């Protein structure tokens, strides 16, 4: 074990005491600041280093990169392969959340780096917020709140009639854990459910539409809950947006880049689309100026998946994956591309 020396003076005499240096492998937290999460999940197995604590990051990586065996990240924030290649003993990228679209999976496969995540733990919470946002937009809840606060409610003007949900068609893009949870909730509002995704699911209770554009054409409300990744960038494009139509709504709780955001904004401004309920944006954080004059929107700052129930569950899942990695055991929840469940 490495020994460090600490010198101090007492009664005019100098004493030297030895303290053990921390030679555990490093769990590197990167690329963004996520508080003390590293210490919460590392257990006794790792020394935790947060990349943003080191102003000269290049010098830190040059000196300590070889000791980094695991990297902790949120999942959606891009990891540059040039940076990862400076960590020659990296063997695990632990994604705290469900998504891992910022991880270069093929690079990891080629370099023998495992990837873990926290699947399914926040699906109900994300679905709750998706439905709440969509209904708030559809029924004009936020508009009504503003009307009262701005003093525009008069004896002769309540802001017009609101629209019912009964009998409307809800389309869901991506019938994973979140998509299923949305479908179950929206059934309670007397809506018809349909979905589209790249893979048929014969055991599901709801019909799969052949193409995304067909689903958009049929849908009054279109929920985007597909798993994100480079293959899905711009999936909901101008044609899909306009197919939902001037009376329709799009709700996105997937990732911002899944939707062509400039096309969405243009459609809202021209009233080719009536409403958008968005928890994710491209880029993040999005600017106030981007949305200042965009009508028909309900916006939240990527908060759907972070609740007092889901965050502890993600901490527990990440802690267990790191424990297993340190012990040489199979990961509890590797990503599907590297051996986990979809």
Short mmCIF file of C-alpha atoms in Angstrom, two decimals:
data_model
loop_
_atom_site.label_atom_id
_atom_site.label_comp_id
_atom_site.label_asym_id
_atom_site.label_seq_id
_atom_site.Cartn_x
_atom_site.Cartn_y
_atom_site.Cartn_z
CA UNK A 1 0.00 0.00 0.00
CA UNK A 2 1.23 3.51 -0.77
CA UNK A 3 2.09 5.65 2.24
CA UNK A 4 1.61 9.42 2.49
CA UNK A 5 3.51 11.65 4.91
CA UNK A 6 1.92 14.38 7.00
CA UNK A 7 4.20 16.78 8.95
CA UNK A 8 3.21 19.06 11.82
CA UNK A 9 4.85 20.86 14.78
CA UNK A 10 4.10 20.54 18.48
CA UNK A 11 6.07 22.22 21.32
CA UNK A 12 8.70 23.38 18.82
CA UNK A 13 9.37 19.84 17.64
CA UNK A 14 8.42 18.41 14.29
CA UNK A 15 6.59 15.11 14.08
CA UNK A 16 5.87 13.02 11.01
CA UNK A 17 2.98 10.59 10.84
CA UNK A 18 2.16 8.21 8.03
CA UNK A 19 -1.29 7.89 6.47
CA UNK A 20 -2.31 5.25 3.95
CA UNK A 21 -2.94 6.62 0.46
CA UNK A 22 -6.19 5.61 -1.25
CA UNK A 23 -5.03 3.14 -3.88
CA UNK A 24 -8.47 1.71 -4.67
CA UNK A 25 -9.54 1.71 -8.30
CA UNK A 26 -11.21 4.93 -9.37
CA UNK A 27 -14.89 5.40 -10.12
CA UNK A 28 -14.88 8.48 -12.35
CA UNK A 29 -18.07 10.56 -12.41
CA UNK A 30 -18.45 12.27 -15.79
CA UNK A 31 -19.22 14.20 -17.89
CA UNK A 32 -21.58 16.45 -15.92
CA UNK A 33 -21.98 17.44 -12.30
CA UNK A 34 -24.38 15.09 -10.55
CA UNK A 35 -23.64 16.06 -6.97
CA UNK A 36 -22.49 13.41 -4.53
CA UNK A 37 -24.06 10.57 -6.45
CA UNK A 38 -20.72 8.87 -6.89
CA UNK A 39 -20.22 8.55 -3.15
CA UNK A 40 -23.77 7.26 -2.75
CA UNK A 41 -23.27 4.34 -5.12
CA UNK A 42 -19.55 3.50 -4.90
CA UNK A 43 -19.57 1.56 -1.63
CA UNK A 44 -16.15 0.61 -0.22
CA UNK A 45 -14.88 -0.66 -3.56
CA UNK A 46 -13.84 2.55 -5.30
CA UNK A 47 -12.19 5.88 -4.79
CA UNK A 48 -14.59 8.44 -6.27
CA UNK A 49 -13.31 11.25 -8.48
CA UNK A 50 -15.58 13.83 -10.12
CA UNK A 51 -14.13 15.04 -13.38
CA UNK A 52 -15.43 18.58 -12.93
CA UNK A 53 -13.50 18.92 -9.65
CA UNK A 54 -10.27 19.03 -11.66
CA UNK A 55 -9.79 22.31 -13.58
CA UNK A 56 -6.96 20.74 -15.59
CA UNK A 57 -8.86 17.67 -16.69
CA UNK A 58 -6.21 16.61 -19.18
CA UNK A 59 -3.55 16.55 -16.46
CA UNK A 60 -5.82 14.59 -14.13
CA UNK A 61 -6.59 11.99 -16.79
CA UNK A 62 -2.92 11.75 -17.77
CA UNK A 63 -1.93 11.07 -14.15
CA UNK A 64 -4.84 8.93 -12.98
CA UNK A 65 -6.57 7.61 -16.11
CA UNK A 66 -4.98 4.17 -15.81
CA UNK A 67 -6.62 3.70 -12.39
CA UNK A 68 -10.13 4.34 -13.67
CA UNK A 69 -11.93 1.03 -13.96
CA UNK A 70 -15.53 2.31 -13.86
CA UNK A 71 -17.24 5.44 -15.07
CA UNK A 72 -20.55 6.76 -13.73
CA UNK A 73 -22.77 8.85 -16.00
CA UNK A 74 -26.42 9.85 -16.29
CA UNK A 75 -26.75 8.11 -19.65
CA UNK A 76 -28.08 10.68 -22.10
CA UNK A 77 -24.97 12.89 -22.08
CA UNK A 78 -22.52 12.01 -24.83
CA UNK A 79 -19.29 10.23 -23.98
CA UNK A 80 -16.54 10.96 -26.46
CA UNK A 81 -14.61 7.88 -27.57
CA UNK A 82 -11.38 9.89 -27.71
CA UNK A 83 -11.83 10.61 -23.99
CA UNK A 84 -12.70 6.99 -23.18
CA UNK A 85 -9.56 5.78 -24.94
CA UNK A 86 -7.51 7.70 -22.37
CA UNK A 87 -8.83 5.27 -19.73
CA UNK A 88 -6.99 2.06 -20.70
CA UNK A 89 -8.35 -0.03 -17.82
CA UNK A 90 -11.97 1.08 -18.07
CA UNK A 91 -14.22 -1.98 -17.84
CA UNK A 92 -17.64 -0.58 -16.88
CA UNK A 93 -19.79 2.40 -17.77
CA UNK A 94 -22.56 2.56 -15.18
CA UNK A 95 -25.54 4.62 -16.36
CA UNK A 96 -27.48 5.93 -13.40
CA UNK A 97 -30.76 6.32 -15.27
CA UNK A 98 -32.69 4.12 -17.69
CA UNK A 99 -31.42 5.68 -20.91
CA UNK A 100 -27.94 5.15 -22.30
CA UNK A 101 -28.16 6.92 -25.65
CA UNK A 102 -25.04 8.95 -24.83
CA UNK A 103 -22.93 5.80 -24.55
CA UNK A 104 -21.04 4.59 -27.66
CA UNK A 105 -22.25 1.01 -27.41
CA UNK A 106 -20.34 -0.35 -30.40
CA UNK A 107 -17.10 1.15 -29.07
CA UNK A 108 -17.78 -0.51 -25.71
CA UNK A 109 -18.42 -3.84 -27.39
CA UNK A 110 -15.18 -3.59 -29.36
CA UNK A 111 -13.15 -2.64 -26.27
CA UNK A 112 -14.65 -5.09 -23.78
CA UNK A 113 -16.37 -2.42 -21.71
CA UNK A 114 -19.62 -3.47 -20.01
CA UNK A 115 -22.54 -1.03 -19.72
CA UNK A 116 -25.20 -1.12 -17.01
CA UNK A 117 -28.35 0.93 -16.47
CA UNK A 118 -31.46 1.12 -14.26
CA UNK A 119 -34.28 -0.30 -16.40
CA UNK A 120 -38.00 0.07 -15.69
CA UNK A 121 -37.62 1.72 -12.28
CA UNK A 122 -39.19 5.04 -13.26
CA UNK A 123 -41.66 3.97 -15.97
CA UNK A 124 -44.75 4.68 -13.86
CA UNK A 125 -43.48 8.09 -12.82
CA UNK A 126 -42.63 9.09 -16.39
CA UNK A 127 -46.05 7.91 -17.55
CA UNK A 128 -47.78 9.87 -14.78
CA UNK A 129 -46.10 13.07 -15.89
CA UNK A 130 -46.66 12.40 -19.60
CA UNK A 131 -50.39 11.98 -19.05
CA UNK A 132 -50.57 15.00 -16.72
CA UNK A 133 -48.79 17.22 -19.23
CA UNK A 134 -50.84 16.00 -22.18
CA UNK A 135 -54.13 16.53 -20.41
CA UNK A 136 -52.99 19.95 -19.17
CA UNK A 137 -52.35 20.98 -22.76
CA UNK A 138 -55.44 19.29 -24.23
CA UNK A 139 -57.82 20.76 -21.66
CA UNK A 140 -56.12 24.17 -21.51
CA UNK A 141 -55.24 23.86 -17.82
CA UNK A 142 -52.09 25.99 -18.08
CA UNK A 143 -53.85 28.52 -20.32
CA UNK A 144 -56.66 28.81 -17.77
CA UNK A 145 -54.15 29.37 -14.97
CA UNK A 146 -52.50 32.18 -16.95
CA UNK A 147 -55.88 33.69 -17.81
CA UNK A 148 -56.77 34.08 -14.14
CA UNK A 149 -53.33 35.35 -13.08
CA UNK A 150 -53.30 37.93 -15.89
CA UNK A 151 -56.80 39.19 -15.03
CA UNK A 152 -58.35 38.14 -18.35
CA UNK A 153 -61.27 36.14 -16.88
CA UNK A 154 -64.44 38.20 -17.28
CA UNK A 155 -68.16 37.46 -16.82
CA UNK A 156 -68.42 36.88 -20.56
CA UNK A 157 -65.10 35.15 -21.26
CA UNK A 158 -63.81 31.95 -19.67
CA UNK A 159 -61.45 31.20 -22.52
CA UNK A 160 -63.76 29.09 -24.66
CA UNK A 161 -64.86 25.46 -24.55
CA UNK A 162 -62.33 22.78 -23.68
CA UNK A 163 -61.99 19.51 -25.58
CA UNK A 164 -63.04 16.10 -24.28
CA UNK A 165 -60.79 13.07 -24.30
CA UNK A 166 -63.58 10.51 -24.63
CA UNK A 167 -63.48 8.65 -27.93
CA UNK A 168 -60.16 10.12 -29.05
CA UNK A 169 -57.33 7.94 -30.39
CA UNK A 170 -54.07 7.83 -28.47
CA UNK A 171 -51.03 6.73 -30.45
CA UNK A 172 -47.90 5.58 -28.66
CA UNK A 173 -44.49 5.50 -30.33
CA UNK A 174 -42.57 2.78 -28.56
CA UNK A 175 -44.41 0.23 -26.44
CA UNK A 176 -41.77 -0.42 -23.81
CA UNK A 177 -42.27 -0.09 -20.06
CA UNK A 178 -43.15 3.60 -20.32
CA UNK A 179 -45.36 3.17 -23.38
CA UNK A 180 -47.35 0.40 -21.70
CA UNK A 181 -47.78 2.52 -18.56
CA UNK A 182 -49.06 5.44 -20.66
CA UNK A 183 -51.49 3.18 -22.53
CA UNK A 184 -52.98 1.81 -19.30
CA UNK A 185 -53.47 5.30 -17.90
CA UNK A 186 -55.01 6.74 -21.06
CA UNK A 187 -57.50 3.89 -21.31
CA UNK A 188 -59.06 5.23 -18.13
CA UNK A 189 -59.93 8.43 -20.02
CA UNK A 190 -62.14 6.54 -22.48
CA UNK A 191 -59.66 6.71 -25.34
CA UNK A 192 -58.73 4.19 -28.01
CA UNK A 193 -55.11 3.00 -27.93
CA UNK A 194 -52.85 2.14 -30.87
CA UNK A 195 -49.08 1.95 -31.15
CA UNK A 196 -46.11 1.62 -33.43
CA UNK A 197 -42.62 0.33 -32.84
CA UNK A 198 -39.97 -1.51 -34.81
CA UNK A 199 -40.76 -4.88 -33.25
CA UNK A 200 -44.19 -6.58 -33.14
CA UNK A 201 -45.45 -7.58 -29.70
CA UNK A 202 -48.11 -10.24 -30.25
CA UNK A 203 -48.98 -10.51 -26.56
CA UNK A 204 -50.04 -6.88 -26.18
CA UNK A 205 -53.69 -5.92 -25.90
CA UNK A 206 -53.45 -2.94 -28.26
CA UNK A 207 -53.18 -2.97 -32.06
CA UNK A 208 -49.87 -2.21 -33.75
CA UNK A 209 -50.12 0.11 -36.75
CA UNK A 210 -47.91 -0.76 -39.73
CA UNK A 211 -46.02 2.53 -40.01
CA UNK A 212 -45.33 5.57 -37.86
CA UNK A 213 -46.94 7.89 -40.39
CA UNK A 214 -50.11 5.76 -40.30
CA UNK A 215 -50.15 5.95 -36.52
CA UNK A 216 -49.72 9.72 -36.60
CA UNK A 217 -52.56 10.07 -39.09
CA UNK A 218 -54.90 8.07 -36.84
CA UNK A 219 -53.91 9.76 -33.58
CA UNK A 220 -55.47 12.70 -31.83
CA UNK A 221 -52.77 12.52 -29.15
CA UNK A 222 -49.37 11.05 -30.01
CA UNK A 223 -47.08 10.04 -27.14
CA UNK A 224 -43.39 9.55 -27.95
CA UNK A 225 -41.83 7.01 -25.59
CA UNK A 226 -39.46 5.16 -27.90
CA UNK A 227 -35.98 4.19 -26.70
CA UNK A 228 -33.60 6.86 -27.88
CA UNK A 229 -30.40 6.48 -29.82
CA UNK A 230 -28.67 7.64 -33.00
CA UNK A 231 -31.00 5.44 -35.08
CA UNK A 232 -34.02 7.38 -33.80
CA UNK A 233 -32.74 10.92 -34.25
CA UNK A 234 -35.41 12.93 -36.09
CA UNK A 235 -37.78 9.96 -36.11
CA UNK A 236 -40.76 12.27 -35.55
CA UNK A 237 -40.16 14.52 -38.51
CA UNK A 238 -42.16 17.22 -40.29
CA UNK A 239 -44.35 14.67 -42.09
CA UNK A 240 -45.23 12.86 -38.85
CA UNK A 241 -45.90 16.12 -37.00
CA UNK A 242 -48.21 17.42 -39.71
CA UNK A 243 -49.97 14.04 -39.93
CA UNK A 244 -51.09 14.44 -36.31
CA UNK A 245 -52.75 17.59 -37.59
CA UNK A 246 -54.09 21.00 -36.57
CA UNK A 247 -56.33 19.55 -33.85
CA UNK A 248 -53.70 17.17 -32.49
CA UNK A 249 -51.17 16.92 -29.67
CA UNK A 250 -47.66 15.46 -29.43
CA UNK A 251 -46.17 14.58 -26.03
CA UNK A 252 -42.48 13.67 -25.85
CA UNK A 253 -40.96 11.94 -22.80
CA UNK A 254 -38.30 10.05 -24.77
CA UNK A 255 -35.36 12.29 -25.73
CA UNK A 256 -35.33 15.68 -27.40
CA UNK A 257 -33.51 14.62 -30.59
CA UNK A 258 -36.19 12.01 -31.38
CA UNK A 259 -38.34 14.93 -32.61
CA UNK A 260 -37.31 17.41 -35.28
CA UNK A 261 -37.62 20.36 -32.87
CA UNK A 262 -37.48 23.18 -35.45
CA UNK A 263 -40.22 21.44 -37.45
CA UNK A 264 -42.31 21.03 -34.29
CA UNK A 265 -41.97 24.71 -33.40
CA UNK A 266 -42.83 25.76 -36.94
CA UNK A 267 -45.93 23.55 -36.90
CA UNK A 268 -47.11 25.00 -33.59
CA UNK A 269 -46.59 28.56 -34.78
CA UNK A 270 -48.46 27.94 -38.05
CA UNK A 271 -51.16 25.95 -36.21
CA UNK A 272 -50.40 22.85 -38.29
CA UNK A 273 -50.24 21.23 -34.84
CA UNK A 274 -52.40 22.37 -31.93
CA UNK A 275 -50.45 21.27 -28.85
CA UNK A 276 -47.11 19.96 -27.62
CA UNK A 277 -46.30 18.64 -24.15
CA UNK A 278 -42.56 18.28 -23.77
CA UNK A 279 -40.30 17.11 -20.95
CA UNK A 280 -37.23 16.71 -23.18
CA UNK A 281 -35.52 19.06 -25.63
CA UNK A 282 -32.71 19.37 -28.14
CA UNK A 283 -30.38 20.66 -26.75
CA UNK A 284 -30.78 20.68 -22.98
CA UNK A 285 -31.22 22.89 -21.13
CA UNK A 286 -33.42 24.58 -23.69
CA UNK A 287 -33.57 28.36 -23.78
CA UNK A 288 -36.53 30.51 -22.77
CA UNK A 289 -36.17 32.42 -26.02
CA UNK A 290 -36.71 29.27 -28.07
CA UNK A 291 -40.22 28.87 -26.68
CA UNK A 292 -41.17 32.46 -25.88
CA UNK A 293 -43.71 32.90 -28.70
CA UNK A 294 -44.65 29.26 -29.29
CA UNK A 295 -48.36 28.64 -28.61
CA UNK A 296 -50.06 25.50 -27.31
CA UNK A 297 -47.21 24.22 -25.18
CA UNK A 298 -46.77 22.69 -21.74
CA UNK A 299 -43.06 22.40 -20.91
CA UNK A 300 -41.14 20.82 -18.01
CA UNK A 301 -37.34 20.69 -17.51
CA UNK A 302 -36.66 16.94 -17.99
CA UNK A 303 -38.16 16.02 -14.64
CA UNK A 304 -40.55 13.17 -15.48
CA UNK A 305 -38.24 10.38 -14.35
CA UNK A 306 -36.86 11.93 -11.16
CA UNK A 307 -39.12 11.37 -8.15
CA UNK A 308 -38.75 10.53 -4.48
CA UNK A 309 -39.42 6.91 -5.42
CA UNK A 310 -37.52 6.50 -8.68
CA UNK A 311 -34.26 8.17 -7.67
CA UNK A 312 -33.66 5.85 -4.67
CA UNK A 313 -34.49 2.92 -6.94
CA UNK A 314 -31.89 4.08 -9.48
CA UNK A 315 -29.36 4.55 -6.68
CA UNK A 316 -30.00 0.99 -5.51
CA UNK A 317 -29.70 -0.44 -9.02
CA UNK A 318 -26.46 1.43 -9.73
CA UNK A 319 -24.98 0.46 -6.37
CA UNK A 320 -25.73 -3.21 -7.02
CA UNK A 321 -24.20 -3.10 -10.50
CA UNK A 322 -21.03 -1.51 -9.12
CA UNK A 323 -20.86 -4.02 -6.27
CA UNK A 324 -21.17 -6.93 -8.66
CA UNK A 325 -18.57 -5.46 -10.98
CA UNK A 326 -16.10 -5.03 -8.11
CA UNK A 327 -16.77 -8.61 -6.98
CA UNK A 328 -16.35 -10.06 -10.45
CA UNK A 329 -20.00 -11.13 -10.61
CA UNK A 330 -22.42 -10.76 -13.56
CA UNK A 331 -24.05 -7.34 -13.68
CA UNK A 332 -27.59 -7.05 -12.35
CA UNK A 333 -28.83 -5.00 -15.31
CA UNK A 334 -26.59 -4.79 -18.36
CA UNK A 335 -28.03 -2.98 -21.37
CA UNK A 336 -29.88 -5.18 -23.91
CA UNK A 337 -27.19 -4.80 -26.59
CA UNK A 338 -24.64 -6.29 -24.21
CA UNK A 339 -26.65 -9.13 -22.75
CA UNK A 340 -29.43 -7.57 -20.68
CA UNK A 341 -33.20 -7.70 -21.00
CA UNK A 342 -34.94 -5.30 -23.35
#
